[in-house]
CSV table of C-alpha atoms in Angstrom, one decimal:
chain,number,residue,atom,x,y,z
A,542,UNK,CA,21.7,-24.3,-45.8
A,543,UNK,CA,21.9,-27.8,-44.4
A,544,UNK,CA,18.4,-28.9,-43.1
A,545,UNK,CA,20.1,-29.7,-39.7
A,546,UNK,CA,21.3,-26.1,-39.4
A,547,UNK,CA,18.0,-24.7,-40.5
A,548,UNK,CA,16.3,-26.8,-37.8
A,549,UNK,CA,18.9,-25.6,-35.4
A,550,UNK,CA,18.6,-22.1,-36.2
A,551,UNK,CA,14.9,-22.2,-35.9
A,552,UNK,CA,15.0,-23.7,-32.5
A,553,UNK,CA,17.4,-21.0,-31.3
A,554,UNK,CA,15.1,-18.2,-32.7
A,555,UNK,CA,11.9,-19.8,-31.1
A,556,UNK,CA,13.7,-20.1,-27.8
A,557,UNK,CA,14.6,-16.5,-27.9
A,558,UNK,CA,11.4,-15.1,-29.0
A,559,UNK,CA,9.1,-17.4,-27.1
A,560,UNK,CA,7.2,-15.8,-24.4
A,561,UNK,CA,6.5,-17.4,-21.2
A,562,UNK,CA,4.4,-15.8,-18.7
A,563,UNK,CA,6.3,-16.9,-15.4
A,564,UNK,CA,4.6,-16.3,-12.2
A,565,UNK,CA,6.8,-13.6,-10.2
A,566,UNK,CA,8.9,-14.6,-7.2
A,567,UNK,CA,7.0,-13.4,-4.2
A,568,UNK,CA,9.0,-15.1,-1.5
A,569,UNK,CA,11.4,-13.0,0.8
A,570,UNK,CA,12.5,-12.6,4.5
A,571,UNK,CA,10.6,-11.5,7.3
A,572,UNK,CA,9.4,-12.5,10.8
A,573,UNK,CA,7.1,-14.9,12.7
A,574,UNK,CA,4.5,-13.4,14.8
A,575,UNK,CA,6.3,-11.4,17.6
A,576,UNK,CA,4.6,-10.0,20.6
A,577,UNK,CA,5.4,-6.8,22.2
A,578,UNK,CA,8.7,-7.0,24.0
A,579,UNK,CA,9.6,-10.4,22.7
A,580,UNK,CA,13.0,-11.1,21.4
A,581,UNK,CA,13.0,-11.0,17.5
A,582,UNK,CA,16.2,-12.7,16.8
A,583,UNK,CA,14.7,-16.3,17.1
A,584,UNK,CA,11.7,-15.4,15.1
A,585,UNK,CA,13.5,-14.4,11.8
A,586,UNK,CA,12.2,-16.3,8.6
A,587,UNK,CA,14.4,-16.9,5.4
A,588,UNK,CA,12.2,-18.0,2.5
A,589,UNK,CA,14.4,-16.6,-0.3
A,590,UNK,CA,18.2,-17.3,0.2
A,591,UNK,CA,19.0,-15.1,-2.7
A,592,UNK,CA,17.4,-12.1,-1.1
A,593,UNK,CA,18.7,-13.3,2.3
A,594,UNK,CA,22.1,-12.8,0.9
A,595,UNK,CA,21.5,-9.2,-0.1
A,596,UNK,CA,19.5,-8.0,2.9
A,597,UNK,CA,19.0,-8.6,6.5
A,598,UNK,CA,16.9,-7.3,9.4
A,599,UNK,CA,19.2,-5.8,11.7
A,600,UNK,CA,17.0,-4.4,14.6
A,601,UNK,CA,13.4,-4.3,15.6
A,602,UNK,CA,12.1,-2.1,18.4
A,603,UNK,CA,8.5,-2.0,19.7
A,604,UNK,CA,6.6,0.4,22.1
A,605,UNK,CA,3.4,1.3,22.8
A,606,UNK,CA,2.6,4.8,21.7
A,607,UNK,CA,-0.9,6.5,22.5
A,608,UNK,CA,-2.2,2.9,23.1
A,609,UNK,CA,-1.2,1.7,19.8
A,610,UNK,CA,1.7,-1.0,19.1
A,611,UNK,CA,4.4,0.8,17.1
A,612,UNK,CA,7.3,-1.1,15.6
A,613,UNK,CA,10.5,0.4,14.2
A,614,UNK,CA,12.3,-2.0,12.0
A,615,UNK,CA,15.7,-1.7,10.5
A,616,UNK,CA,16.5,-3.3,7.2
A,617,UNK,CA,20.3,-3.3,6.0
A,618,UNK,CA,21.5,-4.0,2.7
A,619,UNK,CA,24.8,-6.2,2.1
A,620,UNK,CA,24.4,-5.6,-1.6
A,621,UNK,CA,26.3,-2.7,-3.5
A,622,UNK,CA,23.3,-2.2,-6.0
A,623,UNK,CA,20.0,-0.6,-5.2
A,624,UNK,CA,17.1,-3.1,-4.2
A,625,UNK,CA,13.5,-2.5,-5.1
A,626,UNK,CA,11.6,-4.0,-2.3
A,627,UNK,CA,7.9,-4.3,-1.0
A,628,UNK,CA,7.2,-4.7,2.7
A,629,UNK,CA,4.1,-5.6,4.9
A,630,UNK,CA,3.2,-5.5,8.6
A,631,UNK,CA,0.4,-7.8,9.9
A,632,UNK,CA,-1.1,-7.3,13.3
A,633,UNK,CA,-2.5,-9.9,15.5
A,634,UNK,CA,-4.7,-9.4,18.9
A,635,UNK,CA,-3.7,-11.0,22.2
A,636,UNK,CA,-5.4,-14.4,21.2
A,637,UNK,CA,-3.4,-14.6,18.0
A,638,UNK,CA,-6.3,-13.4,15.7
A,639,UNK,CA,-5.3,-11.2,12.7
A,640,UNK,CA,-6.5,-7.9,12.8
A,641,UNK,CA,-7.8,-6.0,9.6
A,642,UNK,CA,-7.0,-9.1,7.6
A,643,UNK,CA,-6.0,-8.4,3.9
A,644,UNK,CA,-6.2,-4.6,4.7
A,645,UNK,CA,-2.5,-4.0,5.3
A,646,UNK,CA,-1.2,-3.2,2.0
A,647,UNK,CA,2.3,-3.7,0.8
A,648,UNK,CA,4.3,-0.7,0.7
A,649,UNK,CA,7.2,0.1,-1.9
A,650,UNK,CA,10.6,0.6,-0.7
A,651,UNK,CA,14.0,1.5,-2.4
A,652,UNK,CA,16.9,0.4,-0.3
A,653,UNK,CA,20.1,1.9,-1.7
A,654,UNK,CA,23.3,0.1,-1.9
A,655,UNK,CA,24.6,-0.9,1.7
A,656,UNK,CA,22.1,1.3,3.1
A,657,UNK,CA,20.3,0.7,6.4
A,658,UNK,CA,16.8,2.0,6.4
A,659,UNK,CA,14.1,2.3,9.3
A,660,UNK,CA,10.5,1.3,8.4
A,661,UNK,CA,7.8,2.1,10.9
A,662,UNK,CA,4.4,0.3,11.3
A,663,UNK,CA,1.5,1.3,13.5
A,664,UNK,CA,-1.1,-1.2,14.7
A,665,UNK,CA,-4.4,-0.4,13.2
A,666,UNK,CA,-6.3,-1.2,16.4
A,667,UNK,CA,-5.5,-0.9,20.1
A,668,UNK,CA,-6.2,-4.6,20.5
A,669,UNK,CA,-2.9,-5.5,18.8
A,670,UNK,CA,-0.6,-7.4,20.8
A,671,UNK,CA,1.9,-8.9,18.2
A,672,UNK,CA,3.0,-8.4,14.6
A,673,UNK,CA,4.8,-10.0,11.8
A,674,UNK,CA,6.8,-8.5,9.0
A,675,UNK,CA,7.7,-9.6,5.6
A,676,UNK,CA,9.8,-8.0,3.0
A,677,UNK,CA,10.3,-9.3,-0.6
A,678,UNK,CA,11.9,-8.2,-3.9
A,679,UNK,CA,9.7,-6.7,-6.8
A,680,UNK,CA,10.0,-9.1,-9.4
A,681,UNK,CA,8.8,-8.0,-12.8
A,682,UNK,CA,7.7,-11.2,-14.6
A,683,UNK,CA,8.4,-9.7,-17.9
A,684,UNK,CA,12.0,-10.0,-17.5
A,685,UNK,CA,11.8,-13.7,-16.9
A,686,UNK,CA,12.1,-16.1,-20.0
B,82,UNK,CA,16.0,-37.1,-45.6
B,83,UNK,CA,12.3,-37.6,-45.4
B,84,UNK,CA,12.4,-38.5,-41.8
B,85,UNK,CA,14.3,-35.3,-41.2
B,86,UNK,CA,11.8,-33.3,-42.8
B,87,UNK,CA,9.1,-34.9,-40.8
B,88,UNK,CA,10.9,-34.4,-37.6
B,89,UNK,CA,11.3,-30.8,-38.5
B,90,UNK,CA,7.6,-30.4,-39.3
B,91,UNK,CA,6.5,-32.1,-36.3
B,92,UNK,CA,8.8,-29.9,-34.1
B,93,UNK,CA,7.5,-26.5,-35.6
B,94,UNK,CA,3.9,-27.8,-35.3
B,95,UNK,CA,4.5,-28.5,-31.4
B,96,UNK,CA,6.3,-25.3,-31.0
B,97,UNK,CA,3.7,-23.3,-33.1
B,98,UNK,CA,0.8,-24.9,-31.0
B,99,UNK,CA,2.5,-24.6,-27.6
B,100,UNK,CA,4.1,-21.0,-28.4
B,101,UNK,CA,2.7,-17.7,-27.0
B,102,UNK,CA,-0.9,-16.9,-28.2
B,103,UNK,CA,-2.6,-13.8,-27.4
B,104,UNK,CA,-5.4,-14.7,-25.0
B,105,UNK,CA,-7.1,-12.8,-22.2
B,106,UNK,CA,-7.0,-14.3,-18.7
B,107,UNK,CA,-9.0,-13.0,-15.9
B,108,UNK,CA,-7.9,-13.6,-12.4
B,109,UNK,CA,-8.2,-12.1,-9.0
B,110,UNK,CA,-5.4,-10.2,-7.7
B,111,UNK,CA,-4.2,-9.0,-4.3
B,112,UNK,CA,-5.9,-5.7,-3.5
B,113,UNK,CA,-3.1,-4.8,-1.3
B,114,UNK,CA,-0.5,-5.5,-3.7
B,115,UNK,CA,1.9,-2.7,-5.2
B,116,UNK,CA,0.5,-1.5,-8.4
B,117,UNK,CA,2.8,-0.1,-10.8
B,118,UNK,CA,0.6,-0.2,-14.1
B,119,UNK,CA,1.6,3.5,-14.9
B,120,UNK,CA,2.9,6.6,-13.3
B,121,UNK,CA,-0.4,8.1,-12.3
B,122,UNK,CA,-1.8,8.2,-8.7
B,123,UNK,CA,-2.9,4.5,-8.2
B,124,UNK,CA,-4.1,2.1,-5.3
B,125,UNK,CA,-0.7,1.9,-3.7
B,126,UNK,CA,-0.3,5.7,-3.5
B,127,UNK,CA,-3.6,6.0,-1.9
B,128,UNK,CA,-2.9,3.3,0.6
B,129,UNK,CA,0.4,5.0,1.4
B,130,UNK,CA,-1.1,8.4,1.9
B,131,UNK,CA,-4.2,7.1,4.0
B,132,UNK,CA,-2.0,4.7,6.0
B,133,UNK,CA,0.9,7.3,6.8
B,134,UNK,CA,-1.5,10.3,7.7
B,135,UNK,CA,-3.6,8.0,10.1
B,136,UNK,CA,-0.5,6.7,11.8
B,137,UNK,CA,1.0,10.1,12.2
B,138,UNK,CA,-2.2,11.4,13.5
B,139,UNK,CA,-2.7,8.5,15.9
B,140,UNK,CA,0.8,8.8,17.6
B,141,UNK,CA,1.0,12.7,17.7
B,142,UNK,CA,1.2,13.8,21.1
B,143,UNK,CA,-1.2,16.5,20.7
B,144,UNK,CA,-3.7,13.8,19.6
B,145,UNK,CA,-2.8,11.6,22.5
B,146,UNK,CA,-3.7,14.6,24.8
B,147,UNK,CA,-7.0,15.3,22.9
B,148,UNK,CA,-8.1,11.8,22.9
B,149,UNK,CA,-7.1,11.0,26.4
B,150,UNK,CA,-10.7,11.1,28.0
B,151,UNK,CA,-12.8,11.5,25.2
B,152,UNK,CA,-13.3,10.7,21.5
B,153,UNK,CA,-13.4,13.9,19.8
B,154,UNK,CA,-15.8,14.6,16.9
B,155,UNK,CA,-14.3,15.3,13.5
B,156,UNK,CA,-15.7,16.3,10.3
B,157,UNK,CA,-13.5,15.8,7.3
B,158,UNK,CA,-13.8,18.6,4.5
B,159,UNK,CA,-12.8,17.3,1.0
B,160,UNK,CA,-9.1,17.2,0.0
B,161,UNK,CA,-8.3,19.6,-2.6
B,162,UNK,CA,-6.9,17.9,-5.6
B,163,UNK,CA,-4.3,20.6,-7.1
B,164,UNK,CA,-2.6,18.1,-9.3
B,165,UNK,CA,-3.1,18.0,-13.1
B,166,UNK,CA,-4.7,14.5,-13.0
B,167,UNK,CA,-8.2,13.8,-12.1
B,168,UNK,CA,-8.0,11.9,-8.7
B,169,UNK,CA,-11.0,10.9,-6.5
B,170,UNK,CA,-10.0,12.7,-3.3
B,171,UNK,CA,-13.2,11.5,-1.6
B,172,UNK,CA,-11.8,8.1,-1.8
B,173,UNK,CA,-8.6,9.4,0.2
B,174,UNK,CA,-10.9,11.0,2.5
B,175,UNK,CA,-13.0,7.9,3.2
B,176,UNK,CA,-9.9,5.9,3.8
B,177,UNK,CA,-8.4,8.1,6.4
B,178,UNK,CA,-11.8,8.7,8.0
B,179,UNK,CA,-12.6,4.8,8.1
B,180,UNK,CA,-9.0,4.0,9.5
B,181,UNK,CA,-9.5,6.8,12.2
B,182,UNK,CA,-13.0,5.6,13.1
B,183,UNK,CA,-11.8,2.0,13.4
B,184,UNK,CA,-9.0,3.0,15.5
B,185,UNK,CA,-11.5,3.8,18.3
B,186,UNK,CA,-10.0,7.3,19.0
B,187,UNK,CA,-12.3,9.5,17.1
B,188,UNK,CA,-15.9,10.0,16.2
B,189,UNK,CA,-17.1,11.5,12.7
B,190,UNK,CA,-20.0,13.4,11.4
B,191,UNK,CA,-20.5,13.1,7.7
B,192,UNK,CA,-21.5,16.2,6.2
B,193,UNK,CA,-22.1,14.8,2.7
B,194,UNK,CA,-25.2,13.0,4.0
B,195,UNK,CA,-26.7,15.8,5.9
B,196,UNK,CA,-29.5,16.4,3.3
B,197,UNK,CA,-30.5,12.8,3.4
B,198,UNK,CA,-30.5,12.6,7.3
B,199,UNK,CA,-32.7,15.9,7.3
B,200,UNK,CA,-35.2,14.3,5.0
B,201,UNK,CA,-35.5,11.2,7.1
B,202,UNK,CA,-35.8,13.2,10.3
B,203,UNK,CA,-38.4,15.4,8.5
B,204,UNK,CA,-40.1,12.2,7.4
B,205,UNK,CA,-40.4,10.8,10.9
B,206,UNK,CA,-41.7,14.1,12.5
B,207,UNK,CA,-44.3,15.4,9.6
B,208,UNK,CA,-45.2,12.1,7.6
B,209,UNK,CA,-47.7,11.0,10.2
B,210,UNK,CA,-46.3,7.4,9.3
B,211,UNK,CA,-43.9,7.2,12.5
B,212,UNK,CA,-45.1,6.8,16.1
B,213,UNK,CA,-44.4,10.2,17.3
B,214,UNK,CA,-43.0,9.0,20.7
B,215,UNK,CA,-40.4,7.0,18.8
B,216,UNK,CA,-39.8,9.7,16.2
B,217,UNK,CA,-36.0,11.0,16.2
B,218,UNK,CA,-36.2,14.8,17.2
B,219,UNK,CA,-34.7,17.6,15.4
B,220,UNK,CA,-31.9,19.6,17.2
B,221,UNK,CA,-30.1,16.4,19.0
B,222,UNK,CA,-27.2,15.9,16.7
B,223,UNK,CA,-23.6,16.3,17.9
B,224,UNK,CA,-21.6,19.1,16.2
B,225,UNK,CA,-18.1,18.6,15.3
B,226,UNK,CA,-15.3,19.8,17.4
B,227,UNK,CA,-12.5,19.4,14.9
B,228,UNK,CA,-12.1,19.8,11.1
B,229,UNK,CA,-9.7,17.6,8.9
B,230,UNK,CA,-8.7,19.1,5.6
B,231,UNK,CA,-5.8,18.9,3.4
B,232,UNK,CA,-4.3,19.2,-0.3
B,233,UNK,CA,-2.8,17.0,-2.9
B,234,UNK,CA,-0.6,18.5,-5.3
B,235,UNK,CA,2.0,17.3,-7.8
B,236,UNK,CA,5.1,18.2,-9.7
B,237,UNK,CA,5.4,16.4,-13.0
B,238,UNK,CA,8.6,16.5,-15.2
B,239,UNK,CA,9.5,14.3,-18.1
B,240,UNK,CA,11.7,14.2,-21.2
B,241,UNK,CA,11.9,11.6,-24.1
B,242,UNK,CA,13.2,9.0,-22.0
B,243,UNK,CA,12.1,9.4,-18.4
B,244,UNK,CA,8.8,10.8,-16.6
B,245,UNK,CA,9.0,11.9,-13.0
B,246,UNK,CA,6.1,12.7,-10.6
B,247,UNK,CA,6.3,13.9,-7.2
B,248,UNK,CA,3.0,13.9,-5.0
B,249,UNK,CA,2.8,15.9,-1.9
B,250,UNK,CA,-0.2,15.3,0.4
B,251,UNK,CA,-0.7,17.7,3.4
B,252,UNK,CA,-3.4,17.2,5.9
B,253,UNK,CA,-4.3,19.5,8.9
B,254,UNK,CA,-6.5,19.2,11.9
B,255,UNK,CA,-8.3,22.5,13.2
B,256,UNK,CA,-10.0,23.3,16.3
B,257,UNK,CA,-13.3,24.8,15.1
B,258,UNK,CA,-13.9,26.7,18.5
B,259,UNK,CA,-10.6,28.4,18.6
B,260,UNK,CA,-9.4,28.2,14.9
B,261,UNK,CA,-6.1,26.8,15.9
B,262,UNK,CA,-4.5,24.0,13.7
B,263,UNK,CA,-3.6,21.5,16.3
B,264,UNK,CA,-1.9,18.9,14.0
B,265,UNK,CA,-0.3,18.9,10.5
B,266,UNK,CA,1.7,16.5,8.5
B,267,UNK,CA,2.6,15.9,5.0
B,268,UNK,CA,3.6,12.8,3.0
B,269,UNK,CA,5.6,12.6,-0.5
B,270,UNK,CA,5.6,10.2,-3.1
B,271,UNK,CA,8.2,10.1,-6.0
B,272,UNK,CA,7.3,7.8,-8.9
B,273,UNK,CA,9.5,7.4,-12.1
B,274,UNK,CA,9.1,5.8,-15.5
B,275,UNK,CA,11.9,5.2,-17.8
B,276,UNK,CA,12.7,3.0,-20.7
B,277,UNK,CA,14.5,0.0,-19.6
B,278,UNK,CA,16.2,-2.6,-22.0
B,279,UNK,CA,15.7,-6.2,-21.5
B,280,UNK,CA,18.8,-8.2,-21.0
B,281,UNK,CA,19.7,-11.8,-20.4
């Protein structure tokens, strides 16, 4: 084999088998802080254009239920395949201070093709006056080379 | 020719040194992140179960009536683990009772610490070490009005390519005086593990 071909073949092989631990993509779409009763449409955030082309927040409703702020949020898929997602609510008091910081877990959610799904969030405290929401795709880093 | 061999050797040396090495790296993760290490009951399941049950209880119309003018006293009986796994159900109980307590709607008595509390009150009253006028008296504790109890069960199925586990968590609130179940709810979790082929 010609030495140039050998080098080329070696490089190709190394390129294919080389493992790189790429940090996962954790950006998504969501909302800024929205107070109870405030219009949500001006408060939407898009941090990940690719996800925004597949998914959008189609509706948000809020109400007070037994003194707790309750949010019903509709997510609609524009994509024909299933999406493996994670979402999180965060809650803030009337002064804008976060409630239960770091204790609002990400929840796994599977959204089927073109499906609209409603997710509900309930404030952990009666002091909650506003909320924010974020949804991102589950991105397994092992699939990235 | 020599030059080419040298370039090849250098390229290989660089690639080998910068290639993947099997080293351990320790870093702090996000405790609230979704965890999918394996199919067994994990932190995300615990957080989901505790969160959904607490939310459901707090917005229930019956509970709204019960907590309108008072903060009912509850005791949590341990959650029965009916799955085939070893699961620390006390951890689920702790999460639920902590969330309910922090919501400000309920008060709790902890039956797991009765012996320690009795020992302390006994020491205060009989040890001769504590000022008798300031010692906590026996018979002043508040009894629970409601009992929270539940089950965690699972159905596991697998074949050579796929494993599927379904968890069902049921929680009930009983009025201890009347014996009536005032509230009940259940939540489900389905997890699957299957072989996937990496594609470019």
